[in-house]
PDB file of C-alpha atoms in Angstrom:
ATOM      1  CA  SER Q  16     143.815  95.455  85.849  1.00 49.00           C
ATOM      2  CA  ASP Q  17     145.832  93.007  83.605  1.00 51.00           C
ATOM      3  CA  VAL Q  18     146.482  90.801  86.592  1.00 46.00           C
ATOM      4  CA  CYS Q  19     142.816  90.771  87.688  1.00 53.00           C
ATOM      5  CA  PHE Q  20     141.133  90.680  84.318  1.00 55.00           C
ATOM      6  CA  GLY Q  21     143.672  89.527  81.886  1.00 52.00           C
ATOM      7  CA  LYS Q  22     143.746  90.336  78.138  1.00 53.00           C
ATOM      8  CA  GLY Q  23     141.989  88.834  75.146  1.00 52.00           C
ATOM      9  CA  ASP Q  24     140.199  85.541  76.091  1.00 52.00           C
ATOM     10  CA  ALA Q  25     141.301  85.833  79.814  1.00 47.00           C
ATOM     11  CA  PRO Q  26     138.646  86.099  82.586  1.00 48.00           C
ATOM     12  CA  SER Q  27     136.977  89.432  82.706  1.00 75.00           C
ATOM     13  CA  VAL Q  28     134.366  89.088  85.489  1.00 87.00           C
ATOM     14  CA  VAL Q  29     135.719  88.467  89.067  1.00 90.00           C
ATOM     15  CA  ALA Q  30     133.223  87.085  91.440  1.00 93.00           C
ATOM     16  CA  VAL Q  31     134.185  86.295  95.096  1.00 94.00           C
ATOM     17  CA  ALA Q  32     132.150  85.661  98.180  1.00 94.00           C
ATOM     18  CA  THR Q  33     132.438  84.502 101.830  1.00 93.00           C
ATOM     19  CA  GLY Q  34     130.089  82.518 104.073  1.00 92.00           C
ATOM     20  CA  ALA Q  35     129.780  82.777 107.828  1.00 88.00           C
ATOM     21  CA  PRO Q  36     132.311  80.544 109.612  1.00 83.00           C
ATOM     22  CA  GLU Q  37     131.479  80.173 113.368  1.00 75.00           C
ATOM     23  CA  SER Q  38     135.252  80.790 114.419  1.00 66.00           C
ATOM     24  CA  GLU Q  39     138.313  82.447 113.189  1.00 64.00           C
ATOM     25  CA  ASP Q  40     140.082  78.991 113.023  1.00 58.00           C
ATOM     26  CA  GLU Q  41     137.805  78.067 110.209  1.00 58.00           C
ATOM     27  CA  VAL Q  42     138.787  81.018 108.190  1.00 66.00           C
ATOM     28  CA  GLY Q  43     142.245  79.425 107.798  1.00 64.00           C
ATOM     29  CA  TYR Q  44     144.178  80.349 104.667  1.00 72.00           C
ATOM     30  CA  MET Q  45     141.055  80.913 102.303  1.00 87.00           C
ATOM     31  CA  LYS Q  46     141.904  83.402  99.582  1.00 90.00           C
ATOM     32  CA  SER Q  47     138.462  85.066  99.761  1.00 93.00           C
ATOM     33  CA  PHE Q  48     139.052  86.195 103.297  1.00 91.00           C
ATOM     34  CA  ALA Q  49     142.704  87.102 102.561  1.00 89.00           C
ATOM     35  CA  LEU Q  50     141.494  89.250  99.609  1.00 90.00           C
ATOM     36  CA  TYR Q  51     139.125  91.275 101.888  1.00 89.00           C
ATOM     37  CA  ALA Q  52     141.669  91.692 104.576  1.00 87.00           C
ATOM     38  CA  TRP Q  53     144.083  92.885 101.920  1.00 86.00           C
ATOM     39  CA  LEU Q  54     141.559  95.442 100.315  1.00 85.00           C
ATOM     40  CA  PHE Q  55     139.469  96.339 103.345  1.00 85.00           C
ATOM     41  CA  GLY Q  56     141.563  95.524 106.409  1.00 83.00           C
ATOM     42  CA  ALA Q  57     138.950  93.072 107.735  1.00 84.00           C
ATOM     43  CA  GLU Q  58     137.901  89.438 107.105  1.00 84.00           C
ATOM     44  CA  LEU Q  59     134.355  90.246 106.087  1.00 90.00           C
ATOM     45  CA  GLN Q  60     131.769  87.537 106.377  1.00 91.00           C
ATOM     46  CA  SER Q  61     128.693  87.163 104.215  1.00 94.00           C
ATOM     47  CA  THR Q  62     130.124  89.620 101.639  1.00 94.00           C
ATOM     48  CA  ALA Q  63     130.237  89.292  97.891  1.00 95.00           C
ATOM     49  CA  LEU Q  64     132.445  91.210  95.358  1.00 94.00           C
ATOM     50  CA  VAL Q  65     131.852  91.349  91.675  1.00 94.00           C
ATOM     51  CA  MET Q  66     134.241  93.289  89.529  1.00 89.00           C
ATOM     52  CA  ALA Q  67     134.910  93.865  85.798  1.00 86.00           C
ATOM     53  CA  PRO Q  68     136.917  96.537  84.130  1.00 81.00           C
ATOM     54  CA  GLY Q  69     135.140  99.740  85.045  1.00 81.00           C
ATOM     55  CA  THR Q  70     132.571  98.166  87.369  1.00 86.00           C
ATOM     56  CA  LEU Q  71     132.792  97.233  91.014  1.00 88.00           C
ATOM     57  CA  VAL Q  72     129.783  95.927  93.071  1.00 93.00           C
ATOM     58  CA  ILE Q  73     129.960  94.852  96.712  1.00 94.00           C
ATOM     59  CA  LEU Q  74     127.042  93.208  98.430  1.00 95.00           C
ATOM     60  CA  SER Q  75     126.753  92.290 102.044  1.00 95.00           C
ATOM     61  CA  THR Q  76     124.326  91.441 104.911  1.00 94.00           C
ATOM     62  CA  ASP Q  77     126.702  93.241 107.421  1.00 91.00           C
ATOM     63  CA  GLY Q  78     125.396  96.708 107.934  1.00 91.00           C
ATOM     64  CA  GLN Q  79     128.550  97.931 109.732  1.00 90.00           C
ATOM     65  CA  ALA Q  80     130.767  96.417 106.908  1.00 88.00           C
ATOM     66  CA  VAL Q  81     128.544  98.271 104.285  1.00 90.00           C
ATOM     67  CA  GLY Q  82     128.809 101.525 106.122  1.00 90.00           C
ATOM     68  CA  ASP Q  83     132.600 101.369 106.469  1.00 87.00           C
ATOM     69  CA  MET Q  84     133.036 100.317 102.794  1.00 86.00           C
ATOM     70  CA  LYS Q  85     130.860 103.160 101.555  1.00 87.00           C
ATOM     71  CA  LYS Q  86     133.215 105.588 103.122  1.00 84.00           C
ATOM     72  CA  ILE Q  87     136.480 104.072 101.532  1.00 81.00           C
ATOM     73  CA  VAL Q  88     135.566 102.126  98.257  1.00 82.00           C
ATOM     74  CA  PRO Q  89     134.315 104.952  96.080  1.00 75.00           C
ATOM     75  CA  ALA Q  90     137.486 107.026  96.752  1.00 73.00           C
ATOM     76  CA  ALA Q  91     139.686 104.103  96.118  1.00 70.00           C
ATOM     77  CA  ALA Q  92     137.911 103.113  92.840  1.00 68.00           C
ATOM     78  CA  ALA Q  93     138.212 106.739  91.679  1.00 63.00           C
ATOM     79  CA  ARG Q  94     142.044 106.087  91.624  1.00 65.00           C
ATOM     80  CA  MET Q  95     141.757 102.835  89.653  1.00 61.00           C
ATOM     81  CA  GLY Q  96     140.410 104.028  86.345  1.00 55.00           C
ATOM     82  CA  GLU Q  97     142.290 105.546  83.603  1.00 56.00           C
ATOM     83  CA  GLU Q  98     142.208 109.243  83.260  1.00 52.00           C
ATOM     84  CA  GLY Q  99     138.797 110.609  82.324  1.00 50.00           C
ATOM     85  CA  LYS Q 100     137.145 107.094  82.873  1.00 65.00           C
ATOM     86  CA  LYS Q 101     135.349 106.658  86.146  1.00 74.00           C
ATOM     87  CA  TRP Q 102     134.383 103.292  87.559  1.00 79.00           C
ATOM     88  CA  ALA Q 103     130.760 102.432  88.449  1.00 83.00           C
ATOM     89  CA  VAL Q 104     130.688 101.561  92.041  1.00 86.00           C
ATOM     90  CA  ARG Q 105     127.849 100.102  94.130  1.00 89.00           C
ATOM     91  CA  VAL Q 106     128.096  99.051  97.745  1.00 91.00           C
ATOM     92  CA  GLU Q 107     124.791  97.600  98.953  1.00 93.00           C
ATOM     93  CA  LEU Q 108     123.340  96.142 102.071  1.00 94.00           C
ATOM     94  CA  ILE Q 109     121.027  93.125 100.994  1.00 95.00           C
ATOM     95  CA  LYS Q 110     118.729  90.670 102.816  1.00 95.00           C
ATOM     96  CA  GLU Q 111     119.880  87.030 102.819  1.00 93.00           C
ATOM     97  CA  ALA Q 112     116.619  85.902 101.241  1.00 94.00           C
ATOM     98  CA  GLU Q 113     117.349  88.358  98.346  1.00 94.00           C
ATOM     99  CA  ALA Q 114     120.997  87.464  97.883  1.00 95.00           C
ATOM    100  CA  GLU Q 115     120.882  85.065  94.905  1.00 96.00           C
ATOM    101  CA  ALA Q 116     118.822  87.550  92.764  1.00 96.00           C
ATOM    102  CA  ALA Q 117     121.116  90.276  93.847  1.00 96.00           C
ATOM    103  CA  PHE Q 118     124.246  88.232  92.733  1.00 96.00           C
ATOM    104  CA  VAL Q 119     122.739  87.465  89.430  1.00 94.00           C
ATOM    105  CA  LYS Q 120     122.054  91.074  88.725  1.00 94.00           C
ATOM    106  CA  ALA Q 121     125.520  92.165  89.731  1.00 94.00           C
ATOM    107  CA  ILE Q 122     127.215  89.495  87.489  1.00 92.00           C
ATOM    108  CA  GLU Q 123     125.029  90.241  84.532  1.00 90.00           C
ATOM    109  CA  GLU Q 124     125.627  93.998  84.964  1.00 88.00           C
ATOM    110  CA  ALA Q 125     129.458  93.455  85.133  1.00 87.00           C
ATOM    111  CA  ARG Q 126     129.341  91.062  82.152  1.00 84.00           C
ATOM    112  CA  GLY Q 127     127.160  93.231  79.873  1.00 80.00           C
ATOM    113  CA  GLU Q 128     126.490  91.858  76.482  1.00 75.00           C
ATOM    114  CA  SER Q 129     129.675  89.944  76.298  1.00 73.00           C
ATOM    115  CA  LYS Q 130     130.093  86.143  76.973  1.00 71.00           C
ATOM    116  CA  ALA Q 131     132.908  86.841  79.341  1.00 75.00           C
ATOM    117  CA  HIS Q 132     134.450  84.262  81.635  1.00 79.00           C
ATOM    118  CA  ARG Q 133     133.829  84.382  85.239  1.00 84.00           C
ATOM    119  CA  ALA Q 134     136.922  84.156  87.498  1.00 88.00           C
ATOM    120  CA  VAL Q 135     135.991  82.475  90.840  1.00 92.00           C
ATOM    121  CA  LEU Q 136     137.823  80.637  93.602  1.00 93.00           C
ATOM    122  CA  VAL Q 137     137.157  77.090  92.284  1.00 91.00           C
ATOM    123  CA  LYS Q 138     138.519  75.269  95.259  1.00 91.00           C
ATOM    124  CA  GLU Q 139     136.519  77.140  97.850  1.00 91.00           C
ATOM    125  CA  MET Q 140     133.323  76.854  95.881  1.00 91.00           C
ATOM    126  CA  ALA Q 141     133.797  73.003  95.484  1.00 89.00           C
ATOM    127  CA  ALA Q 142     134.537  72.224  99.043  1.00 84.00           C
ATOM    128  CA  ASP Q 143     131.554  71.490 101.329  1.00 82.00           C
ATOM    129  CA  GLY Q 144     131.270  73.348 104.523  1.00 80.00           C
ATOM    130  CA  VAL Q 145     134.059  75.721 103.799  1.00 83.00           C
ATOM    131  CA  HIS Q 146     131.785  78.780 103.649  1.00 90.00           C
ATOM    132  CA  PRO Q 147     128.707  77.845 105.744  1.00 90.00           C
ATOM    133  CA  GLY Q 148     125.449  79.714 105.645  1.00 92.00           C
ATOM    134  CA  LYS Q 149     122.678  80.661 103.151  1.00 94.00           C
ATOM    135  CA  PHE Q 150     124.508  83.707 101.811  1.00 95.00           C
ATOM    136  CA  TYR Q 151     127.274  81.573 100.212  1.00 95.00           C
ATOM    137  CA  SER Q 152     124.859  78.913  98.979  1.00 95.00           C
ATOM    138  CA  ALA Q 153     122.969  81.758  97.196  1.00 96.00           C
ATOM    139  CA  PHE Q 154     126.273  82.914  95.553  1.00 96.00           C
ATOM    140  CA  LYS Q 155     126.900  79.406  94.336  1.00 94.00           C
ATOM    141  CA  GLY Q 156     123.338  79.331  92.939  1.00 94.00           C
ATOM    142  CA  ALA Q 157     123.930  82.667  91.134  1.00 94.00           C
ATOM    143  CA  ILE Q 158     127.131  81.352  89.593  1.00 92.00           C
ATOM    144  CA  LYS Q 159     125.325  78.322  88.368  1.00 91.00           C
ATOM    145  CA  LYS Q 160     122.435  80.472  86.948  1.00 91.00           C
ATOM    146  CA  THR Q 161     124.691  82.918  85.084  1.00 89.00           C
ATOM    147  CA  ALA Q 162     126.807  80.203  83.418  1.00 87.00           C
ATOM    148  CA  THR Q 163     127.127  80.538  79.669  1.00 80.00           C
ATOM    149  CA  ASP Q 164     127.274  77.642  77.314  1.00 78.00           C
ATOM    150  CA  GLY Q 165     130.787  77.154  75.983  1.00 76.00           C
ATOM    151  CA  VAL Q 166     132.404  79.599  78.458  1.00 76.00           C
ATOM    152  CA  LYS Q 167     134.168  77.890  81.287  1.00 78.00           C
ATOM    153  CA  ASP Q 168     134.845  79.473  84.715  1.00 83.00           C
ATOM    154  CA  VAL Q 169     138.513  80.295  85.527  1.00 85.00           C
ATOM    155  CA  ASN Q 170     140.246  79.776  88.722  1.00 89.00           C
ATOM    156  CA  LEU Q 171     141.121  83.022  90.245  1.00 89.00           C
ATOM    157  CA  ALA Q 172     143.349  81.777  93.100  1.00 90.00           C
ATOM    158  CA  GLU Q 173     146.765  82.058  91.317  1.00 87.00           C
ATOM    159  CA  THR Q 174     145.862  85.611  89.923  1.00 85.00           C
ATOM    160  CA  LEU Q 175     144.960  86.830  93.384  1.00 87.00           C
ATOM    161  CA  ALA Q 176     148.201  85.406  94.807  1.00 88.00           C
ATOM    162  CA  GLN Q 177     150.134  87.448  92.130  1.00 86.00           C
ATOM    163  CA  ALA Q 178     148.170  90.614  92.886  1.00 85.00           C
ATOM    164  CA  MET Q 179     148.538  90.380  96.615  1.00 87.00           C
ATOM    165  CA  ALA Q 180     152.343  89.525  96.340  1.00 87.00           C
ATOM    166  CA  VAL Q 181     153.050  93.088  95.322  1.00 86.00           C
ATOM    167  CA  LYS Q 182     153.993  95.142  98.399  1.00 87.00           C
ATOM    168  CA  ASP Q 183     154.066  98.890  98.765  1.00 87.00           C
ATOM    169  CA  ASP Q 184     156.718 100.626 100.987  1.00 92.00           C
ATOM    170  CA  VAL Q 185     154.733 100.418 104.065  1.00 89.00           C
ATOM    171  CA  GLU Q 186     153.847  96.708 103.578  1.00 88.00           C
ATOM    172  CA  GLU Q 187     157.559  95.956 102.618  1.00 92.00           C
ATOM    173  CA  ALA Q 188     158.687  97.668 105.963  1.00 90.00           C
ATOM    174  CA  LYS Q 189     156.286  95.473 107.937  1.00 88.00           C
ATOM    175  CA  VAL Q 190     157.508  92.242 106.311  1.00 90.00           C
ATOM    176  CA  LYS Q 191     161.122  93.208 107.057  1.00 91.00           C
ATOM    177  CA  ARG Q 192     160.133  93.971 110.634  1.00 89.00           C
ATOM    178  CA  ALA Q 193     158.236  90.579 110.873  1.00 90.00           C
ATOM    179  CA  ALA Q 194     161.236  88.734 109.554  1.00 91.00           C
ATOM    180  CA  THR Q 195     163.608  90.483 112.038  1.00 90.00           C
ATOM    181  CA  VAL Q 196     161.258  89.345 114.985  1.00 91.00           C
ATOM    182  CA  THR Q 197     160.931  85.883 113.716  1.00 92.00           C
ATOM    183  CA  THR Q 198     164.663  85.442 113.382  1.00 93.00           C
ATOM    184  CA  ALA Q 199     165.251  86.950 116.954  1.00 92.00           C
ATOM    185  CA  VAL Q 200     162.604  84.544 118.432  1.00 93.00           C
ATOM    186  CA  PHE Q 201     164.239  81.623 116.689  1.00 93.00           C
ATOM    187  CA  ARG Q 202     167.863  82.492 117.465  1.00 93.00           C
ATOM    188  CA  ASN Q 203     167.538  83.961 121.041  1.00 94.00           C
ATOM    189  CA  PHE Q 204     164.485  81.827 122.364  1.00 94.00           C
ATOM    190  CA  LEU Q 205     163.484  78.861 120.561  1.00 94.00           C
ATOM    191  CA  VAL Q 206     166.820  77.288 119.650  1.00 94.00           C
ATOM    192  CA  PRO Q 207     168.121  77.668 123.221  1.00 94.00           C
ATOM    193  CA  LYS Q 208     165.006  76.144 124.600  1.00 95.00           C
ATOM    194  CA  LEU Q 209     165.055  73.172 122.172  1.00 94.00           C
ATOM    195  CA  GLU Q 210     168.772  72.525 123.125  1.00 94.00           C
ATOM    196  CA  GLU Q 211     167.896  72.750 126.820  1.00 95.00           C
ATOM    197  CA  ILE Q 212     164.923  70.408 126.555  1.00 95.00           C
ATOM    198  CA  LEU Q 213     166.925  67.796 124.532  1.00 93.00           C
ATOM    199  CA  ASP Q 214     170.248  68.039 126.527  1.00 94.00           C
ATOM    200  CA  GLU Q 215     168.450  67.618 129.852  1.00 94.00           C
ATOM    201  CA  GLU Q 216     166.017  65.059 128.420  1.00 93.00           C
ATOM    202  CA  LYS Q 217     162.947  66.964 129.656  1.00 94.00           C
ATOM    203  CA  LYS Q 218     159.330  65.850 128.631  1.00 95.00           C
ATOM    204  CA  VAL Q 219     157.880  68.723 126.830  1.00 95.00           C
ATOM    205  CA  SER Q 220     155.027  68.389 124.258  1.00 96.00           C
ATOM    206  CA  HIS Q 221     155.192  70.021 120.903  1.00 95.00           C
ATOM    207  CA  SER Q 222     152.075  71.973 121.700  1.00 95.00           C
ATOM    208  CA  LYS Q 223     153.455  73.301 124.972  1.00 96.00           C
ATOM    209  CA  LEU Q 224     156.689  74.411 123.198  1.00 95.00           C
ATOM    210  CA  SER Q 225     154.499  76.102 120.528  1.00 95.00           C
ATOM    211  CA  ARG Q 226     152.765  78.071 123.243  1.00 94.00           C
ATOM    212  CA  MET Q 227     155.969  78.994 124.732  1.00 94.00           C
ATOM    213  CA  ALA Q 228     157.360  80.231 121.347  1.00 93.00           C
ATOM    214  CA  GLU Q 229     154.162  82.200 120.651  1.00 93.00           C
ATOM    215  CA  GLU Q 230     154.460  84.018 124.170  1.00 92.00           C
ATOM    216  CA  ALA Q 231     158.060  84.855 123.143  1.00 92.00           C
ATOM    217  CA  ILE Q 232     156.785  86.327 119.938  1.00 91.00           C
ATOM    218  CA  LEU Q 233     154.321  88.549 121.822  1.00 90.00           C
ATOM    219  CA  ASP Q 234     156.935  89.617 124.492  1.00 89.00           C
ATOM    220  CA  PRO Q 235     160.036  91.416 122.913  1.00 86.00           C
ATOM    221  CA  ALA Q 236     161.861  90.987 126.147  1.00 86.00           C
ATOM    222  CA  LYS Q 237     162.037  87.174 126.069  1.00 86.00           C
ATOM    223  CA  SER Q 238     163.729  87.182 122.636  1.00 85.00           C
ATOM    224  CA  LYS Q 239     165.849  90.194 123.231  1.00 87.00           C
ATOM    225  CA  ILE Q 240     164.091  92.305 120.571  1.00 83.00           C
ATOM    226  CA  LYS Q 241     164.868  95.973 120.564  1.00 81.00           C
ATOM    227  CA  GLY Q 242     162.933  98.792 119.095  1.00 80.00           C
ATOM    228  CA  VAL Q 243     159.665  96.945 118.847  1.00 82.00           C
ATOM    229  CA  LYS Q 244     156.711  97.424 121.284  1.00 83.00           C
ATOM    230  CA  THR Q 245     154.411  94.626 122.395  1.00 84.00           C
ATOM    231  CA  ASP Q 246     151.291  96.287 120.847  1.00 84.00           C
ATOM    232  CA  GLN Q 247     153.023  96.003 117.355  1.00 83.00           C
ATOM    233  CA  LEU Q 248     153.397  92.187 117.570  1.00 86.00           C
ATOM    234  CA  ASP Q 249     151.010  89.460 116.756  1.00 86.00           C
ATOM    235  CA  SER Q 250     151.438  85.950 115.459  1.00 86.00           C
ATOM    236  CA  CYS Q 251     149.921  84.980 112.055  1.00 82.00           C
ATOM    237  CA  PHE Q 252     149.579  81.436 113.317  1.00 84.00           C
ATOM    238  CA  PRO Q 253     150.775  79.444 116.304  1.00 87.00           C
ATOM    239  CA  PRO Q 254     154.332  78.140 115.772  1.00 92.00           C
ATOM    240  CA  ILE Q 255     154.454  74.543 114.469  1.00 94.00           C
ATOM    241  CA  ILE Q 256     156.799  72.190 116.224  1.00 95.00           C
ATOM    242  CA  GLN Q 257     157.184  68.653 114.957  1.00 95.00           C
ATOM    243  CA  SER Q 258     159.643  65.866 115.593  1.00 93.00           C
ATOM    244  CA  ALA Q 259     160.136  61.959 115.834  1.00 86.00           C
ATOM    245  CA  GLY Q 260     159.320  61.283 112.259  1.00 89.00           C
ATOM    246  CA  VAL Q 261     155.768  62.406 112.277  1.00 89.00           C
ATOM    247  CA  TYR Q 262     155.443  65.494 109.979  1.00 93.00           C
ATOM    248  CA  ASP Q 263     152.805  67.446 108.241  1.00 92.00           C
ATOM    249  CA  LEU Q 264     154.266  70.004 105.731  1.00 89.00           C
ATOM    250  CA  LYS Q 265     150.930  71.977 105.275  1.00 84.00           C
ATOM    251  CA  ALA Q 266     150.788  75.540 106.487  1.00 77.00           C
ATOM    252  CA  SER Q 267     147.590  74.638 108.466  1.00 78.00           C
ATOM    253  CA  ALA Q 268     149.547  71.856 110.555  1.00 88.00           C
ATOM    254  CA  MET Q 269     149.137  72.032 114.265  1.00 91.00           C
ATOM    255  CA  SER Q 270     151.611  71.124 117.035  1.00 94.00           C
ATOM    256  CA  ASP Q 271     150.448  67.897 118.633  1.00 94.00           C
ATOM    257  CA  GLU Q 272     150.676  66.420 122.265  1.00 95.00           C
ATOM    258  CA  ARG Q 273     153.644  64.216 121.544  1.00 94.00           C
ATOM    259  CA  ASN Q 274     156.877  65.008 123.440  1.00 95.00           C
ATOM    260  CA  LEU Q 275     159.783  66.553 121.523  1.00 94.00           C
ATOM    261  CA  GLU Q 276     162.397  64.150 120.377  1.00 93.00           C
ATOM    262  CA  GLY Q 277     165.853  64.950 118.807  1.00 86.00           C
ATOM    263  CA  LYS Q 278     165.164  63.155 115.660  1.00 81.00           C
ATOM    264  CA  CYS Q 279     164.951  65.853 112.956  1.00 91.00           C
ATOM    265  CA  VAL Q 280     162.911  68.743 114.588  1.00 93.00           C
ATOM    266  CA  LEU Q 281     160.943  70.850 112.243  1.00 94.00           C
ATOM    267  CA  VAL Q 282     159.960  74.344 113.326  1.00 93.00           C
ATOM    268  CA  SER Q 283     157.866  76.865 111.407  1.00 90.00           C
TER     269      SER Q 283
END
């Protein structure tokens, strides 16, 4: 709770929401969706979470998501509080037209009589079109309506990164396995393929090479990976291949249609 809510004058009401992107590509690396995947195992759309010490409210227009969370959230929250202190938990299905009023109510309930800060994902809220749909617009409206004079919103991004960086034994084992697979693909498939293309002066685009590398990730035999089954593998993003002096160092970069050249090849 120290990480999420801080101490003293630190933020004490966490408010996060997602919109309704039309494709998975638009989800990208948004921390709101990452948080939901981390907490609930799904990138939930049109879902809001409001949390303060002892209080957790989840609001969504997705009936299936609400049904699933009603099964898992109360039990998880029961383990969060100090001994003898139970969390007040509410998971509710709402209509889009009623969303703003529901958000205002949840934030005010979590805040109580205090003039607590709200911790929000400032960058996501400020960017146009990141979270499309009326649900997220209603969330932004509620944040504006519940503003308190002299109390600034605090950026939650770094705090969430710290919280999600902590791994349990199961997660740690998966990270190690992912590192083993990545290393094997790089060493046993991608480096030899790069050398072959450059030595034989073949014309192969960065995008095609990226697709080949992704296929190698999903097929253990191509990278000589032992002890891992195909259904245990997936790529978190298409491999990024860049060369010839044109580079984009962002994690969201894409392999382009230019052909591979032997002038400083970047692979990630």
